[in-house]
JSON list of C-alpha atoms in Angstrom, two decimals:
[
{"chain": "A", "resi": 1, "resn": "ILE", "atom": "CA", "xyz": [14.57, 9.38, -1.46]},
{"chain": "A", "resi": 2, "resn": "TYR", "atom": "CA", "xyz": [17.02, 6.51, -1.81]},
{"chain": "A", "resi": 3, "resn": "PRO", "atom": "CA", "xyz": [19.79, 7.73, -4.16]},
{"chain": "A", "resi": 4, "resn": "MET", "atom": "CA", "xyz": [20.25, 4.57, -6.26]},
{"chain": "A", "resi": 5, "resn": "GLY", "atom": "CA", "xyz": [18.09, 3.91, -9.30]},
{"chain": "A", "resi": 6, "resn": "LYS", "atom": "CA", "xyz": [14.44, 4.71, -9.58]},
{"chain": "A", "resi": 7, "resn": "THR", "atom": "CA", "xyz": [11.28, 3.62, -7.85]},
{"chain": "A", "resi": 8, "resn": "VAL", "atom": "CA", "xyz": [8.44, 2.42, -10.01]},
{"chain": "A", "resi": 9, "resn": "LEU", "atom": "CA", "xyz": [4.95, 3.08, -8.68]},
{"chain": "A", "resi": 10, "resn": "HIS", "atom": "CA", "xyz": [2.17, 0.78, -9.80]},
{"chain": "A", "resi": 11, "resn": "VAL", "atom": "CA", "xyz": [-1.14, 2.58, -9.19]},
{"chain": "A", "resi": 12, "resn": "THR", "atom": "CA", "xyz": [-4.42, 0.69, -9.56]},
{"chain": "A", "resi": 13, "resn": "LYS", "atom": "CA", "xyz": [-7.93, 2.13, -9.16]},
{"chain": "A", "resi": 14, "resn": "PHE", "atom": "CA", "xyz": [-10.48, 0.08, -7.21]},
{"chain": "A", "resi": 15, "resn": "GLN", "atom": "CA", "xyz": [-14.22, 0.41, -6.88]},
{"chain": "A", "resi": 16, "resn": "LYS", "atom": "CA", "xyz": [-16.53, -0.99, -4.22]},
{"chain": "A", "resi": 17, "resn": "ASN", "atom": "CA", "xyz": [-15.47, -4.46, -3.10]},
{"chain": "A", "resi": 18, "resn": "THR", "atom": "CA", "xyz": [-12.04, -5.00, -1.56]},
{"chain": "A", "resi": 19, "resn": "GLY", "atom": "CA", "xyz": [-12.56, -8.79, -1.62]},
{"chain": "A", "resi": 20, "resn": "GLY", "atom": "CA", "xyz": [-9.40, -10.86, -1.89]},
{"chain": "A", "resi": 21, "resn": "LEU", "atom": "CA", "xyz": [-7.16, -7.80, -2.00]},
{"chain": "A", "resi": 22, "resn": "GLY", "atom": "CA", "xyz": [-8.35, -6.75, 1.44]},
{"chain": "A", "resi": 23, "resn": "HIS", "atom": "CA", "xyz": [-7.68, -10.24, 2.79]},
{"chain": "A", "resi": 24, "resn": "HIS", "atom": "CA", "xyz": [-4.20, -10.16, 1.25]},
{"chain": "A", "resi": 25, "resn": "ILE", "atom": "CA", "xyz": [-3.34, -6.71, 2.61]},
{"chain": "A", "resi": 26, "resn": "ASP", "atom": "CA", "xyz": [-4.77, -7.50, 6.05]},
{"chain": "A", "resi": 27, "resn": "ARG", "atom": "CA", "xyz": [-2.86, -10.82, 6.04]},
{"chain": "A", "resi": 28, "resn": "ILE", "atom": "CA", "xyz": [-6.06, -12.83, 6.59]},
{"chain": "A", "resi": 29, "resn": "GLU", "atom": "CA", "xyz": [-5.05, -15.15, 3.76]},
{"chain": "A", "resi": 30, "resn": "ILE", "atom": "CA", "xyz": [-1.49, -15.96, 2.73]},
{"chain": "A", "resi": 31, "resn": "PRO", "atom": "CA", "xyz": [-1.14, -16.38, -1.05]},
{"chain": "A", "resi": 32, "resn": "LYS", "atom": "CA", "xyz": [-0.31, -19.91, -2.22]},
{"chain": "A", "resi": 33, "resn": "ASN", "atom": "CA", "xyz": [2.87, -18.70, -3.93]},
{"chain": "A", "resi": 34, "resn": "ALA", "atom": "CA", "xyz": [4.21, -17.04, -0.74]},
{"chain": "A", "resi": 35, "resn": "ASP", "atom": "CA", "xyz": [6.94, -18.80, 1.21]},
{"chain": "A", "resi": 36, "resn": "LYS", "atom": "CA", "xyz": [5.59, -18.99, 4.78]},
{"chain": "A", "resi": 37, "resn": "ASN", "atom": "CA", "xyz": [9.16, -19.35, 6.08]},
{"chain": "A", "resi": 38, "resn": "LEU", "atom": "CA", "xyz": [9.93, -15.80, 4.91]},
{"chain": "A", "resi": 39, "resn": "THR", "atom": "CA", "xyz": [6.95, -13.95, 6.42]},
{"chain": "A", "resi": 40, "resn": "HIS", "atom": "CA", "xyz": [9.12, -12.86, 9.35]},
{"chain": "A", "resi": 41, "resn": "LEU", "atom": "CA", "xyz": [10.92, -10.59, 6.86]},
{"chain": "A", "resi": 42, "resn": "ASN", "atom": "CA", "xyz": [7.74, -8.62, 6.10]},
{"chain": "A", "resi": 43, "resn": "ILE", "atom": "CA", "xyz": [7.69, -5.05, 7.36]},
{"chain": "A", "resi": 44, "resn": "GLU", "atom": "CA", "xyz": [4.56, -3.09, 8.14]},
{"chain": "A", "resi": 45, "resn": "ILE", "atom": "CA", "xyz": [5.07, 0.66, 7.99]},
{"chain": "A", "resi": 46, "resn": "VAL", "atom": "CA", "xyz": [1.46, 1.68, 8.62]},
{"chain": "A", "resi": 47, "resn": "LYS", "atom": "CA", "xyz": [-0.50, -0.19, 11.27]},
{"chain": "A", "resi": 48, "resn": "PRO", "atom": "CA", "xyz": [-4.13, -0.55, 10.09]},
{"chain": "A", "resi": 49, "resn": "GLN", "atom": "CA", "xyz": [-6.83, 0.82, 12.39]},
{"chain": "A", "resi": 50, "resn": "GLY", "atom": "CA", "xyz": [-9.42, -1.67, 11.10]},
{"chain": "A", "resi": 51, "resn": "ASN", "atom": "CA", "xyz": [-9.63, -3.88, 8.08]},
{"chain": "A", "resi": 52, "resn": "LEU", "atom": "CA", "xyz": [-9.25, -2.41, 4.59]},
{"chain": "A", "resi": 53, "resn": "GLN", "atom": "CA", "xyz": [-12.98, -2.16, 3.96]},
{"chain": "A", "resi": 54, "resn": "GLN", "atom": "CA", "xyz": [-13.60, -0.43, 7.32]},
{"chain": "A", "resi": 55, "resn": "ASP", "atom": "CA", "xyz": [-10.75, 2.03, 6.78]},
{"chain": "A", "resi": 56, "resn": "ILE", "atom": "CA", "xyz": [-12.03, 2.96, 3.30]},
{"chain": "A", "resi": 57, "resn": "ALA", "atom": "CA", "xyz": [-15.60, 3.48, 4.60]},
{"chain": "A", "resi": 58, "resn": "LYS", "atom": "CA", "xyz": [-14.25, 5.64, 7.45]},
{"chain": "A", "resi": 59, "resn": "ARG", "atom": "CA", "xyz": [-12.23, 7.89, 5.10]},
{"chain": "A", "resi": 60, "resn": "ILE", "atom": "CA", "xyz": [-15.21, 8.32, 2.76]},
{"chain": "A", "resi": 61, "resn": "TYR", "atom": "CA", "xyz": [-17.43, 9.20, 5.73]},
{"chain": "A", "resi": 62, "resn": "GLU", "atom": "CA", "xyz": [-14.86, 11.70, 7.04]},
{"chain": "A", "resi": 63, "resn": "ALA", "atom": "CA", "xyz": [-14.76, 13.40, 3.64]},
{"chain": "A", "resi": 64, "resn": "GLU", "atom": "CA", "xyz": [-18.40, 14.51, 4.15]},
{"chain": "A", "resi": 65, "resn": "ILE", "atom": "CA", "xyz": [-19.27, 14.13, 0.48]},
{"chain": "A", "resi": 66, "resn": "PRO", "atom": "CA", "xyz": [-22.52, 16.07, -0.05]},
{"chain": "A", "resi": 67, "resn": "ARG", "atom": "CA", "xyz": [-24.14, 13.54, -2.40]},
{"chain": "A", "resi": 68, "resn": "LYS", "atom": "CA", "xyz": [-24.43, 9.80, -2.89]},
{"chain": "A", "resi": 69, "resn": "ILE", "atom": "CA", "xyz": [-21.34, 8.18, -4.37]},
{"chain": "A", "resi": 70, "resn": "ARG", "atom": "CA", "xyz": [-21.93, 6.38, -7.67]},
{"chain": "A", "resi": 71, "resn": "ASP", "atom": "CA", "xyz": [-21.72, 2.59, -7.50]},
{"chain": "A", "resi": 72, "resn": "ASN", "atom": "CA", "xyz": [-18.97, 2.58, -10.14]},
{"chain": "A", "resi": 73, "resn": "ALA", "atom": "CA", "xyz": [-16.92, 5.38, -8.56]},
{"chain": "A", "resi": 74, "resn": "VAL", "atom": "CA", "xyz": [-13.28, 4.78, -7.65]},
{"chain": "A", "resi": 75, "resn": "ARG", "atom": "CA", "xyz": [-13.20, 4.28, -3.86]},
{"chain": "A", "resi": 76, "resn": "TYR", "atom": "CA", "xyz": [-9.49, 3.79, -3.35]},
{"chain": "A", "resi": 77, "resn": "VAL", "atom": "CA", "xyz": [-6.21, 3.25, -5.16]},
{"chain": "A", "resi": 78, "resn": "GLY", "atom": "CA", "xyz": [-3.58, 0.66, -4.50]},
{"chain": "A", "resi": 79, "resn": "ILE", "atom": "CA", "xyz": [0.04, 1.74, -4.81]},
{"chain": "A", "resi": 80, "resn": "ILE", "atom": "CA", "xyz": [2.93, -0.71, -5.05]},
{"chain": "A", "resi": 81, "resn": "ALA", "atom": "CA", "xyz": [6.48, 0.63, -4.98]},
{"chain": "A", "resi": 82, "resn": "SER", "atom": "CA", "xyz": [9.04, -1.53, -6.76]},
{"chain": "A", "resi": 83, "resn": "GLY", "atom": "CA", "xyz": [12.18, -1.41, -8.84]},
{"chain": "A", "resi": 84, "resn": "SER", "atom": "CA", "xyz": [14.16, -3.58, -11.19]},
{"chain": "A", "resi": 85, "resn": "HIS", "atom": "CA", "xyz": [15.35, -6.89, -9.77]},
{"chain": "A", "resi": 86, "resn": "GLU", "atom": "CA", "xyz": [18.97, -5.74, -10.00]},
{"chain": "A", "resi": 87, "resn": "GLU", "atom": "CA", "xyz": [18.39, -2.42, -8.19]},
{"chain": "A", "resi": 88, "resn": "MET", "atom": "CA", "xyz": [16.25, -4.03, -5.49]},
{"chain": "A", "resi": 89, "resn": "LYS", "atom": "CA", "xyz": [18.90, -6.71, -4.94]},
{"chain": "A", "resi": 90, "resn": "LYS", "atom": "CA", "xyz": [21.59, -4.01, -4.56]},
{"chain": "A", "resi": 91, "resn": "ILE", "atom": "CA", "xyz": [19.45, -2.14, -2.04]},
{"chain": "A", "resi": 92, "resn": "GLU", "atom": "CA", "xyz": [18.80, -5.35, -0.10]},
{"chain": "A", "resi": 93, "resn": "ASP", "atom": "CA", "xyz": [22.44, -6.47, -0.19]},
{"chain": "A", "resi": 94, "resn": "ASN", "atom": "CA", "xyz": [23.52, -3.05, 1.14]},
{"chain": "A", "resi": 95, "resn": "GLY", "atom": "CA", "xyz": [21.11, -3.46, 4.07]},
{"chain": "A", "resi": 96, "resn": "ASP", "atom": "CA", "xyz": [19.07, -0.46, 2.93]},
{"chain": "A", "resi": 97, "resn": "LEU", "atom": "CA", "xyz": [15.73, -2.11, 2.09]},
{"chain": "A", "resi": 98, "resn": "ASN", "atom": "CA", "xyz": [13.89, -0.80, 5.16]},
{"chain": "A", "resi": 99, "resn": "GLN", "atom": "CA", "xyz": [15.21, 2.72, 4.53]},
{"chain": "A", "resi": 100, "resn": "TRP", "atom": "CA", "xyz": [14.17, 2.47, 0.86]},
{"chain": "A", "resi": 101, "resn": "ALA", "atom": "CA", "xyz": [10.65, 1.46, 1.96]},
{"chain": "A", "resi": 102, "resn": "MET", "atom": "CA", "xyz": [10.46, 4.31, 4.51]},
{"chain": "A", "resi": 103, "resn": "ASP", "atom": "CA", "xyz": [11.70, 6.88, 1.99]},
{"chain": "A", "resi": 104, "resn": "ASN", "atom": "CA", "xyz": [9.03, 5.78, -0.48]},
{"chain": "A", "resi": 105, "resn": "TYR", "atom": "CA", "xyz": [6.33, 5.82, 2.20]},
{"chain": "A", "resi": 106, "resn": "ASN", "atom": "CA", "xyz": [7.37, 9.32, 3.35]},
{"chain": "A", "resi": 107, "resn": "PHE", "atom": "CA", "xyz": [7.28, 10.61, -0.23]},
{"chain": "A", "resi": 108, "resn": "MET", "atom": "CA", "xyz": [3.80, 9.18, -0.84]},
{"chain": "A", "resi": 109, "resn": "ALA", "atom": "CA", "xyz": [2.46, 10.24, 2.57]},
{"chain": "A", "resi": 110, "resn": "GLU", "atom": "CA", "xyz": [3.57, 13.81, 1.88]},
{"chain": "A", "resi": 111, "resn": "LYS", "atom": "CA", "xyz": [2.11, 13.76, -1.63]},
{"chain": "A", "resi": 112, "resn": "TYR", "atom": "CA", "xyz": [-1.19, 11.98, -0.92]},
{"chain": "A", "resi": 113, "resn": "GLY", "atom": "CA", "xyz": [-1.73, 12.52, 2.81]},
{"chain": "A", "resi": 114, "resn": "LYS", "atom": "CA", "xyz": [-0.66, 10.27, 5.68]},
{"chain": "A", "resi": 115, "resn": "GLU", "atom": "CA", "xyz": [-4.31, 9.87, 6.73]},
{"chain": "A", "resi": 116, "resn": "ASN", "atom": "CA", "xyz": [-5.07, 8.06, 3.45]},
{"chain": "A", "resi": 117, "resn": "TYR", "atom": "CA", "xyz": [-2.93, 4.99, 4.17]},
{"chain": "A", "resi": 118, "resn": "HIS", "atom": "CA", "xyz": [-4.18, 1.68, 5.48]}
]
């Protein structure tokens, strides 16, 4: 893990519909507050196999759950890794942002399973 500062994980539970979040993650829609001139700086660590909704349905199917899943059950969680503005700026200025992202991905993939990432 990157040696400077701490990583903050924001974990959110989601139920059935991926809706706008799926469009955002799959880059179908670009948020209004995003600067389109900076999208070339985006990095994608995990290449999706399908869209978010398809990938979630596939993982649930692969789990071979022996009974019907409740309508209000948590289907997936969203995890956002971040840090304080100052620490993130230091990491970026040192040219270590991609390594920071990979270190966080590797930690979470080991903890939660690489097969669970979209």
